[in-house]
Coordinates of C-alpha atoms in Angstrom, one line a residue:
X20 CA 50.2 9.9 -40.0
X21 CA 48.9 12.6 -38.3
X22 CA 44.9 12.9 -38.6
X23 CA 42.6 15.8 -40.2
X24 CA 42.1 18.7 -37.4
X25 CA 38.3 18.1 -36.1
X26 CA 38.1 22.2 -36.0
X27 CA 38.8 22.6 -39.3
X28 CA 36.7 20.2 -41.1
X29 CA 34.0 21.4 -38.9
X30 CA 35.0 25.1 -40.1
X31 CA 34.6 23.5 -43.3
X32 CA 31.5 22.3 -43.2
X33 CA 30.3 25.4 -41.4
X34 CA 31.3 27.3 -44.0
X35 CA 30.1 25.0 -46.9
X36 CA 26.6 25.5 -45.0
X37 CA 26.8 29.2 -45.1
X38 CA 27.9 29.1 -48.6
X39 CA 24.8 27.4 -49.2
X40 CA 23.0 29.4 -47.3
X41 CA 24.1 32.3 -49.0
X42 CA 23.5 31.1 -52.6
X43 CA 19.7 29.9 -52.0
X44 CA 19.1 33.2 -50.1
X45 CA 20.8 35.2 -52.9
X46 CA 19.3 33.5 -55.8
X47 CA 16.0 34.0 -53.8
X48 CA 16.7 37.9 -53.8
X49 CA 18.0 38.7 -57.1
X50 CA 14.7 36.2 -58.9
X51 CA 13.0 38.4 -56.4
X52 CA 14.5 41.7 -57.5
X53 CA 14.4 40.6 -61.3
X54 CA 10.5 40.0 -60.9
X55 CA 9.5 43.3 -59.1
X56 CA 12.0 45.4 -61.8
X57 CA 10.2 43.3 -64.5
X58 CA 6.8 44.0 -63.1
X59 CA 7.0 47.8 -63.0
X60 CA 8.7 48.1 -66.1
X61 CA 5.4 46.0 -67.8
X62 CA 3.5 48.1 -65.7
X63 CA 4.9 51.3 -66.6
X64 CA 5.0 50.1 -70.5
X65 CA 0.9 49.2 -70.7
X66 CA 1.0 52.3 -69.0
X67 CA 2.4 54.7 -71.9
X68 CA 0.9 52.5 -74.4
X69 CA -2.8 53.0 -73.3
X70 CA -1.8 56.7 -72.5
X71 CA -0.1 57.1 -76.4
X72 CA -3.5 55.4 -78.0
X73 CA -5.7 57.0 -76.0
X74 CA -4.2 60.5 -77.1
X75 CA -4.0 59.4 -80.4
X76 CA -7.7 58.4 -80.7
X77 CA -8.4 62.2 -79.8
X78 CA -7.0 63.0 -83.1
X79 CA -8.6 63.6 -86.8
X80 CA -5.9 62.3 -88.9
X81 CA -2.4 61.8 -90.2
X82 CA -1.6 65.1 -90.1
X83 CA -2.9 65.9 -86.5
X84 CA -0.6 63.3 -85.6
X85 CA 2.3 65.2 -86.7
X86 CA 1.2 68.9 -85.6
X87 CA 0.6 67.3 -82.4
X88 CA 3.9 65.2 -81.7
X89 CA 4.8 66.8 -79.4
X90 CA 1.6 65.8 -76.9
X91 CA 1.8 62.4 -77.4
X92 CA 5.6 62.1 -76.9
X93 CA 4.9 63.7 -73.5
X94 CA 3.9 60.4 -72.9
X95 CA 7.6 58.8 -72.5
X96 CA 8.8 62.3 -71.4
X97 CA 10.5 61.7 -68.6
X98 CA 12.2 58.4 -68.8
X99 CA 15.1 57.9 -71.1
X100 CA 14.4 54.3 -71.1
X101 CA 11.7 54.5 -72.7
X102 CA 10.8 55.1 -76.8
X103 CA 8.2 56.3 -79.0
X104 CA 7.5 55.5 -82.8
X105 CA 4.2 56.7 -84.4
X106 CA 3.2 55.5 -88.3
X107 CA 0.8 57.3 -90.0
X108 CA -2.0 55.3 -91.7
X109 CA 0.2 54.5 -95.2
X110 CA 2.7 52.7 -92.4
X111 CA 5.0 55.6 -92.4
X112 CA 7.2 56.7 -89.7
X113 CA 5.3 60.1 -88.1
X114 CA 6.5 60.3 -85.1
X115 CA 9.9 58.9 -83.3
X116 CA 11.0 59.7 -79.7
X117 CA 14.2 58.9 -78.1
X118 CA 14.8 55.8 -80.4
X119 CA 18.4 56.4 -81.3
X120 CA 17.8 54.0 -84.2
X121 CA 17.3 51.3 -82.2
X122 CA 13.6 50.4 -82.9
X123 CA 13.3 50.7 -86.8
X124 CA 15.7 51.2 -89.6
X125 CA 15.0 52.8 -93.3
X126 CA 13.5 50.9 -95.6
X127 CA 16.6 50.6 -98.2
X128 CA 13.7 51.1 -101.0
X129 CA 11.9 54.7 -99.8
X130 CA 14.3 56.0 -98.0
X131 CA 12.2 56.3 -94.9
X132 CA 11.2 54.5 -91.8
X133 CA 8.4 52.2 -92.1
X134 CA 6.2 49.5 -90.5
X135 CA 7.9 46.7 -92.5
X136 CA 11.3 47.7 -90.3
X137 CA 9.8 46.6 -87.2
X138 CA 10.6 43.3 -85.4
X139 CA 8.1 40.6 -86.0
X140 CA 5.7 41.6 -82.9
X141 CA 1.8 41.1 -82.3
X142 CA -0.5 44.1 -83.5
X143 CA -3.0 45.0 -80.6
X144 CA -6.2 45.8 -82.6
X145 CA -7.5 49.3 -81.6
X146 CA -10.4 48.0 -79.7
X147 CA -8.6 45.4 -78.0
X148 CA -7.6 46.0 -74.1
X149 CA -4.1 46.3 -73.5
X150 CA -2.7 44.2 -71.3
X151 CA 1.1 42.9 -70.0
X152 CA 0.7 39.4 -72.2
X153 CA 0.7 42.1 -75.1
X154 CA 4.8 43.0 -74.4
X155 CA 7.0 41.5 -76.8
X156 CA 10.9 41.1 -77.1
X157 CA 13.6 41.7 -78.9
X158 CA 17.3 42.8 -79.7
X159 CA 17.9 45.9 -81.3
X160 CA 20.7 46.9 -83.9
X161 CA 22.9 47.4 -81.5
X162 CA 22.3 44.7 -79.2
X163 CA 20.4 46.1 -76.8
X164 CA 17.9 44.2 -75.3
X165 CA 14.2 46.0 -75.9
X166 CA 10.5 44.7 -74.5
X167 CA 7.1 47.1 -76.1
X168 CA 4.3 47.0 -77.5
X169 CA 2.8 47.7 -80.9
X170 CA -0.4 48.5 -80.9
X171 CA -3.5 50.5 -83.3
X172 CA -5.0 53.5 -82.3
X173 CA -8.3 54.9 -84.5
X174 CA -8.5 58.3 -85.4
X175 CA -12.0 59.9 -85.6
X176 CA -11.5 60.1 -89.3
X177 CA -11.7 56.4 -89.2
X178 CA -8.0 55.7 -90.2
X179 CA -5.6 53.4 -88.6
X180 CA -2.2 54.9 -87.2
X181 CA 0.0 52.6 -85.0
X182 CA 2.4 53.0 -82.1
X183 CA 5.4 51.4 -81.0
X184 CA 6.3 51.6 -77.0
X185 CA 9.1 50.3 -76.0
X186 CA 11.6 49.9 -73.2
X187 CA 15.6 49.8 -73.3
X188 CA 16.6 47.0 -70.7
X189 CA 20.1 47.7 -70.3
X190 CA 19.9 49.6 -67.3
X191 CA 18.1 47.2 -65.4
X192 CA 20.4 44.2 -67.0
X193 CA 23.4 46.4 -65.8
X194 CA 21.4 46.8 -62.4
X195 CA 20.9 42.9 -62.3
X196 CA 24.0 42.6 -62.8
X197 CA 26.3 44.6 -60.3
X198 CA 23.4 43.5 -57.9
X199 CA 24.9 39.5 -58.6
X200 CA 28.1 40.7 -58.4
X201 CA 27.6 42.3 -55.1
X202 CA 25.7 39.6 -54.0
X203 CA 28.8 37.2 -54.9
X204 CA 30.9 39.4 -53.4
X205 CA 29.6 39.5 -50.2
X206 CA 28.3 36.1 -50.4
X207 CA 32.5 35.2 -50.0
X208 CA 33.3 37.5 -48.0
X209 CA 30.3 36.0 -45.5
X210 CA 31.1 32.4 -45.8
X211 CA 35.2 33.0 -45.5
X212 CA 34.4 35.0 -42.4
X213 CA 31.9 32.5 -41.0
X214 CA 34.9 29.8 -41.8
X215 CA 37.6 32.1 -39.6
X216 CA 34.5 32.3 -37.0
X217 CA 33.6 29.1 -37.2
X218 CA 37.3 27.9 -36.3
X219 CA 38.0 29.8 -33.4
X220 CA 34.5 29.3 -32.1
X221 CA 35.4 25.6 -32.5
X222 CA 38.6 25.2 -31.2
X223 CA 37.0 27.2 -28.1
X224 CA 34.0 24.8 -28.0
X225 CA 36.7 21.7 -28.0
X226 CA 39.0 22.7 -25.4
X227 CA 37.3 20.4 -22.7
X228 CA 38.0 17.6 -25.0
X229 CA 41.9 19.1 -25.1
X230 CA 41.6 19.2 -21.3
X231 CA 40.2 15.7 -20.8
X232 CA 43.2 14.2 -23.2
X233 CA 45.7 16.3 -20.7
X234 CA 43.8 14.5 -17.6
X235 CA 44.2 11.3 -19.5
X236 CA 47.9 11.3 -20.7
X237 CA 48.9 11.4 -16.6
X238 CA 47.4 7.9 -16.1
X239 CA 50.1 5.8 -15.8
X240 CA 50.8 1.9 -14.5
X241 CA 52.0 3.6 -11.3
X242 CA 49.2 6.2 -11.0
X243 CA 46.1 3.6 -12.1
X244 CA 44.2 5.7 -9.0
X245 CA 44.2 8.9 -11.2
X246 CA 40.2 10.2 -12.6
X247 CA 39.9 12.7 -15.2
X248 CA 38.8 15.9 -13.7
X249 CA 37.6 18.6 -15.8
X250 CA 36.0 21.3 -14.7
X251 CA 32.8 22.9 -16.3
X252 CA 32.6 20.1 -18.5
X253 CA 29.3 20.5 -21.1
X254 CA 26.7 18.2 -20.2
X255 CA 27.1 16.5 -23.7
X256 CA 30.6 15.5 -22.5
X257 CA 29.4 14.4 -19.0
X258 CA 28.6 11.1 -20.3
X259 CA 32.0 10.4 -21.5
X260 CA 33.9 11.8 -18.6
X261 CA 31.6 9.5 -16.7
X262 CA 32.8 6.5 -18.9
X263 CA 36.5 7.2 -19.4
X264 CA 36.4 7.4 -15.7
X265 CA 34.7 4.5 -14.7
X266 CA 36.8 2.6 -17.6
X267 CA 40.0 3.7 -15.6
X268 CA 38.2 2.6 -12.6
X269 CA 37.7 -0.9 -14.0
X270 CA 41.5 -1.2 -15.4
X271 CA 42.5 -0.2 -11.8
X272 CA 40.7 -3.5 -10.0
X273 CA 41.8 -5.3 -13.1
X274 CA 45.1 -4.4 -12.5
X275 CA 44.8 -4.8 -8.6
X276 CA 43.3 -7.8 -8.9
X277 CA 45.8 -9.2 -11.5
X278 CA 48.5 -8.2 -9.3
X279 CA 47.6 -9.8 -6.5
X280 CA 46.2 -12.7 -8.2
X281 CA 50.3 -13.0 -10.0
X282 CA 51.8 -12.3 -6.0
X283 CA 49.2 -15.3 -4.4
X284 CA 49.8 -18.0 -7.1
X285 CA 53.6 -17.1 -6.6
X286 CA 53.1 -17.5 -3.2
X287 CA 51.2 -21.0 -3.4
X288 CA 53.7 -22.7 -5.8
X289 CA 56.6 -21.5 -4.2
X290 CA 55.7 -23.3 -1.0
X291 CA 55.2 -26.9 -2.7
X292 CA 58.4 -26.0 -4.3
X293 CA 60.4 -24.9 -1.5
X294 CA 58.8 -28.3 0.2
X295 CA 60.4 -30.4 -3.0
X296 CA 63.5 -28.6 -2.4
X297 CA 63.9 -28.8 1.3
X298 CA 63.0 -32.3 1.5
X299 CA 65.3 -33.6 -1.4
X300 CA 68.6 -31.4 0.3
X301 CA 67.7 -32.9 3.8
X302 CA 67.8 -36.0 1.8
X303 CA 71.1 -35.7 0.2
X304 CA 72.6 -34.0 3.5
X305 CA 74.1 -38.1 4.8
X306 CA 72.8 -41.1 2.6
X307 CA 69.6 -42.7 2.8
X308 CA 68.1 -46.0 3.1
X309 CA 65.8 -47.0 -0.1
X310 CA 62.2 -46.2 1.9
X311 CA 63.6 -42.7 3.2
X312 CA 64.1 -42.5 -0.7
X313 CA 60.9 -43.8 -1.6
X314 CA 59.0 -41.6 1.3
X315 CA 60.6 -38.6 -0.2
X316 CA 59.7 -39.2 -3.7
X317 CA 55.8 -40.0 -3.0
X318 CA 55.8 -37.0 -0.5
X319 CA 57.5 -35.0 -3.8
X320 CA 54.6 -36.6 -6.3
X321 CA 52.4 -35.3 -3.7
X322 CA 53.4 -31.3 -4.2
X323 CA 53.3 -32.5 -8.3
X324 CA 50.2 -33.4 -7.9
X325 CA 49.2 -30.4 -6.4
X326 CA 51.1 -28.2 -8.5
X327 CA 49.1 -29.7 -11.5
X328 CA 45.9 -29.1 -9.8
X329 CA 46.7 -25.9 -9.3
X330 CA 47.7 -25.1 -13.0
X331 CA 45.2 -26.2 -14.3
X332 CA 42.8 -23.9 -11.8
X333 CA 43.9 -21.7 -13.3
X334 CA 43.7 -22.4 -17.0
X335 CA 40.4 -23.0 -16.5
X336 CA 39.6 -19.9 -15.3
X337 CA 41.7 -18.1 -18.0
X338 CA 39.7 -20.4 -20.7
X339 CA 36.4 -19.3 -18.4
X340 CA 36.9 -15.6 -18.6
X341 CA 37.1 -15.9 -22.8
X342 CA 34.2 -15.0 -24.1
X343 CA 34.0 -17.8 -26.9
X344 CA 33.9 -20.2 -24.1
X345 CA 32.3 -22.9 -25.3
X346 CA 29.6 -24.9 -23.1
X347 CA 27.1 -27.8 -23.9
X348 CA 23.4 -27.1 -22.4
X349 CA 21.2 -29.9 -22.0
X350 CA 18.5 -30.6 -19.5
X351 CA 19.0 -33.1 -16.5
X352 CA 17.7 -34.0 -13.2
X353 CA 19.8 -32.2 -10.6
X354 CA 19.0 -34.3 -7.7
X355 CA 20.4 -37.6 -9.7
X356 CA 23.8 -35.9 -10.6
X357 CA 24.1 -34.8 -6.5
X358 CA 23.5 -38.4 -6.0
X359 CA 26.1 -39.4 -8.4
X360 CA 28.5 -37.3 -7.2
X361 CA 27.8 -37.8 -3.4
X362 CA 28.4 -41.6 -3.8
X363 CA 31.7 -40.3 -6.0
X364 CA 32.8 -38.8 -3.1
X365 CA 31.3 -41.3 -0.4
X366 CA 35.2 -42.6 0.1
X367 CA 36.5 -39.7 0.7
X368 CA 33.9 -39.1 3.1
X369 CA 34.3 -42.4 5.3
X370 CA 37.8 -41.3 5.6
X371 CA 36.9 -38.4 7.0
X372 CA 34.1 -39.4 9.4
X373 CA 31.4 -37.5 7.5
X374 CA 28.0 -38.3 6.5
X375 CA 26.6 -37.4 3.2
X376 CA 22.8 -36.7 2.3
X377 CA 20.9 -36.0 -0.5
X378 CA 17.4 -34.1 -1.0
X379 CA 15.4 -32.7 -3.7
X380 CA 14.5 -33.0 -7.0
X381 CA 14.2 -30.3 -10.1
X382 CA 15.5 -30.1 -13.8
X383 CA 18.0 -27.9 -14.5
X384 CA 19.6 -26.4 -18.0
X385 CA 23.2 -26.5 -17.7
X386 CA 26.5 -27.8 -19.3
X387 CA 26.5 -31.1 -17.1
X388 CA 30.5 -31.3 -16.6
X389 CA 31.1 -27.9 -15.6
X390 CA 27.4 -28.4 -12.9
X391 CA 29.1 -31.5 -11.5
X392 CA 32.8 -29.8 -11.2
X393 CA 31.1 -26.8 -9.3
X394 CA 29.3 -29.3 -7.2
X395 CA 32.3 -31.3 -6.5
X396 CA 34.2 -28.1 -5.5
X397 CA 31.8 -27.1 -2.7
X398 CA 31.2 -30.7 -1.6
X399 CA 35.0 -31.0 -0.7
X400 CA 35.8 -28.0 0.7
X401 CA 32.3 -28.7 2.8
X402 CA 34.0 -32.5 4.0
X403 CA 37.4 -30.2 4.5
X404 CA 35.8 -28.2 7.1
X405 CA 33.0 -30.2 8.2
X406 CA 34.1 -31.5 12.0
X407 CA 34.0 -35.6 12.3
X408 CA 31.1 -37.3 12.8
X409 CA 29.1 -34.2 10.8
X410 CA 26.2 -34.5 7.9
X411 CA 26.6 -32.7 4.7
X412 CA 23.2 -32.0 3.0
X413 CA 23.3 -32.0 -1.3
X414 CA 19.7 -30.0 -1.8
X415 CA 18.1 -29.2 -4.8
X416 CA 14.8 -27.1 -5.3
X417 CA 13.3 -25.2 -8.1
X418 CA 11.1 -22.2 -8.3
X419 CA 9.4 -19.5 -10.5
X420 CA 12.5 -18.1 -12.7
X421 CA 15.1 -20.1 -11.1
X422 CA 16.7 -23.3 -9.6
X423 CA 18.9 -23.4 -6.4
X424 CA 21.4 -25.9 -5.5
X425 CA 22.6 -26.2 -2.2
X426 CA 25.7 -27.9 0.1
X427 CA 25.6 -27.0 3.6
X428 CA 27.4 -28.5 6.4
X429 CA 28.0 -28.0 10.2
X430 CA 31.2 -26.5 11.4
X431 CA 32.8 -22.8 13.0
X432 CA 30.8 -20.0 11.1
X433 CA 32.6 -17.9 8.7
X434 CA 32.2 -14.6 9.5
X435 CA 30.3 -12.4 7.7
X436 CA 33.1 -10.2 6.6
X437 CA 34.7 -13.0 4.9
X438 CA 32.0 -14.2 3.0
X439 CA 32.2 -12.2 -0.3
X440 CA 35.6 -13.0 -0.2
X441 CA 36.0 -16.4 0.1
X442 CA 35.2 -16.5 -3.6
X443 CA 38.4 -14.7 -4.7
X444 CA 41.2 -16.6 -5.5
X445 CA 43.6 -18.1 -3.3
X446 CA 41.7 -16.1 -0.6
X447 CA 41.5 -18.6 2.4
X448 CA 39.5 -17.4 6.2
X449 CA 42.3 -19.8 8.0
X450 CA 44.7 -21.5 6.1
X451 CA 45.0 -24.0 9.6
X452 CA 41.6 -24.9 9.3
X453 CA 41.7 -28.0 7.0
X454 CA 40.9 -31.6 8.2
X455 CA 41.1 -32.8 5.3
X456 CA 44.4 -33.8 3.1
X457 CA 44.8 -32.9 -0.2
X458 CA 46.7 -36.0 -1.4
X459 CA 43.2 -37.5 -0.1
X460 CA 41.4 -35.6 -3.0
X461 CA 40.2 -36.7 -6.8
X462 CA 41.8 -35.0 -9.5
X463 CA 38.4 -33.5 -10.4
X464 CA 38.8 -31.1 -7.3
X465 CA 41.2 -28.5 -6.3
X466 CA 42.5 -29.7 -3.2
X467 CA 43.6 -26.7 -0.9
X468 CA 44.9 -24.6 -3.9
X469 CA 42.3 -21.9 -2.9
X470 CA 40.9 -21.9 -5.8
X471 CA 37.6 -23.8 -5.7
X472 CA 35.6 -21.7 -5.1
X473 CA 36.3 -19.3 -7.6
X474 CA 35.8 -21.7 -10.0
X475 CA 32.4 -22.1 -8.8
X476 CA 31.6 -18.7 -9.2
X477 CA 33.0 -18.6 -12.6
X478 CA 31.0 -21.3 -14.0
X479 CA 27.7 -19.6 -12.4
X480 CA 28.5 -16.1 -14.5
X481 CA 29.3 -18.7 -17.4
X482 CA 25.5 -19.8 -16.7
X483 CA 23.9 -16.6 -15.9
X484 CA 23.5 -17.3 -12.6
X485 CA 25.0 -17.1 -9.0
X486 CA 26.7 -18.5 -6.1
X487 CA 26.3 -16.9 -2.6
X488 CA 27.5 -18.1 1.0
X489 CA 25.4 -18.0 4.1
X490 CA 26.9 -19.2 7.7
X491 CA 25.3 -18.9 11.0
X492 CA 25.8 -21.0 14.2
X493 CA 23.6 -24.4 12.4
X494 CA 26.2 -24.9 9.7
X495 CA 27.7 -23.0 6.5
X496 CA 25.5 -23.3 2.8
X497 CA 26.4 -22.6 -0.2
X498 CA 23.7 -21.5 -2.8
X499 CA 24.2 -22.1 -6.7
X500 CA 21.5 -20.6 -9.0
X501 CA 20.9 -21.3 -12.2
X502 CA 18.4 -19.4 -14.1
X503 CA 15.4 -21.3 -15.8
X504 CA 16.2 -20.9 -19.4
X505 CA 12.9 -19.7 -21.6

């Protein structure tokens, strides 16, 4: 199932935020535009109705307000919009301007025009100020929606007429209107273009990522040595070039490692093998006597033996890698256990001629089977290669954040190239070098397997700590450190 296209749901969401965009900043202009239309309109409505009165005060009586009709209608002169009614004091329809029939309708009784026609609206009183609050609203007849004022004027006779001023919204309604829809209209048109924008813009913007997928796809098992190599990568994707490369890096010494870790243990079991197999055809080449028979089936339990030790190296190094590896911390005197296990080993060491020593005292925090196998793997590659007649130290010491637990012994210096590597597996300085036979070794240590001391370090990264080798012209130590635990 093929996944959404990152380009177009970012389009997407680009144009979703331009959409909104768009609809705050156009409901922001046309509130905007409504409220500045609505504003002069009021204004221009108080405007004519302070004008009309004003006029109308200058007048004697009813019948001044009809001879002069003509001077206050020149009040909404002008303006098509806008309407005039005039009643005389007996509420009678003087005066009309422009209203179409809009504002007023007969009264079905008289026959004519009067007060009692009007929309319910507030009266301004002659001597009270006119002001916007005084604009009222309303639908006429024909549905057209109207905002005036009705308001008193006193004429010097000391009668009452009053005016009606009003306003026909349907221009500015229509206005409103085709200004929303224009709005709308380029409102989509904006965010469908930002969309097409946003898209190409995009799928530009990605391309390095396009390019770093075509770098990746030529890694192969055969071409591990391959880095992904884009040029003018954007600095926000320097961090993952940096990571996918040193990923690949990793899965390359993996790989390396793996292979040559597959090639050594092929190597080291075929020879006990070929040894089984050699010795039992020489046997079978003429018939035997019963101690040939018996010689060539303890020297065969000898390469079983270490064939087992060898397997189970390296199952314990598999289990150590895991990362649910399971260990048992507890605190215990380290210079007791290197007592324990030198007097463990003290037979071994008559055999070979070697002295062993111990010195030192600390408390360490440490799964106590996996310290004394780690212990026991240096102590017996240190009586392999110690000459006869040599001391072996067992050392332990403590200090501020750490402590160290040493095994040195006298014997040829490893050279300094080698000692890194002597920690690998199956990596061996000079195979010809042992004294020391590996029938002649416990079951708890690895013989000549080569893969001692790789356990060591292995159980130091389970711990936290470290294991390092130093070897000068006095003797050869090897350095375990486990970290103080807080």
């Amino acid at each position: 199932m093929r996944g959404r296209s990152l380009a177009a749901a970012l389009a997407l969401a680009f144009g979703a935020t331009t959409l909104t965009v768009f609809v705050l900043v156009g409901s922001f202009l046309y509130v905007a535009l409504e409220k500045q239309i609505k504003a002069q309109d009021n204004l221009d409505i108080v405007l004519a109705a302070r004008h009309a009165r004003r006029l109308a005060e200058e007048l004697d009586s009813a019948q001044s307000i009809r001879d002069h009709s003509e001077r206050l209608t020149s009040v909404v002169l002008g303006n098509e919009a806008l309407s005039m009614e005039v009643f005389d004091p007996d509420g009678k329809r003087a005066i009309e301007h422009n209203i179409a029939g809009a504002l007023a309708v007969p009264d079905t009784a008289s026959g004519a025009a009067t007060i009692a026609a009007l929309p319910p609206l507030t009266r301004v009183a002659a001597t009270t100020r006119i002001t916007e609050a005084d604009i009222g609203d309303w639908t006429s007849r024909n549905g057209a929606p109207i905002r005036g004022i009705f308001t008193d004027a006193r004429l010097r006779n000391g009668d009452t007429a009053s005016l009606l001023v009003a306003r026909n919204m349907s221009d500015r309604w229509l206005l409103l209107d085709r200004y929303r829809d224009k709005l709308t209209l380029a409102g989509v048109a904006g965010v469908v273009l930002a969309m097409l924008l946003g898209y190409l813009l995009i799928r530009a913007a990605l391309r390095p990522l396009r390019d770093i997928a075509a770098s990746a796809s030529l890694v192969t098992v055969n071409r591990l040595d391959t880095r992904i190599a884009v040029a003018r990568v954007p600095s926000e994707l320097e961090a993952l070039v940096a990571s996918l490369n040193a990923m690949l890096e990793r899965v390359e010494q993996g790989f390396q490692h793996l292979s040559r870790f597959t090639a050594d243990l092929a190597h080291d079991m075929r020879t006990p093998l070929s040894n089984m197999r050699g010795a039992a055809e020489v046997a079978l080449a003429r018939p035997r006597s019963v101690d040939e028979y018996e010689a060539l089936l303890a020297s065969n339990l000898e390469e079983c033996d270490r064939l087992s030790r060898m397997i189970e190296s390296v199952l314990f190094l598999a289990r150590a890698e895991h990362p649910q590896f399971v260990k048992q911390l507890r605190e215990f005197d380290a210079g007791q256990e290197l007592t324990h296990i030198a007097e463990y080993f003290e037979g071994i060491a008559d055999d070979a001629n070697v002295r062993l020593r111990v010195s030192g005292a600390a408390t360490v925090t440490a799964d106590l089977e996996l310290f004394r196998r780690a212990v026991s793997n240096l102590l017996a590659n240190a009586i392999r290669y110690t000459p006869r007649g040599g001391e072996i130290v067992l050392d332990a010491g403590a200090s501020a954040d750490a402590v160290r637990v040493t095994v040195e012994n006298p014997g040829q210096p490893i050279p300094a190239e080698h000692l890194e590597r002597i920690f690998d597996r199956f990596y061996r300085v000079d195979p010809s070098r042992s004294s020391l036979p590996s029938a002649g070794l416990s079951q708890g240590s690895t013989g000549s397997t080569g893969l001692g001391l790789a356990i060591v370090r292995a159980i130091m990264e389970l711990h936290g700590g470290s294991v390092h080798a130093e070897s000068d012209a006095r003797g050869t130590r090897f350095v375990l450190r486990f970290p103080r635990v807080m």
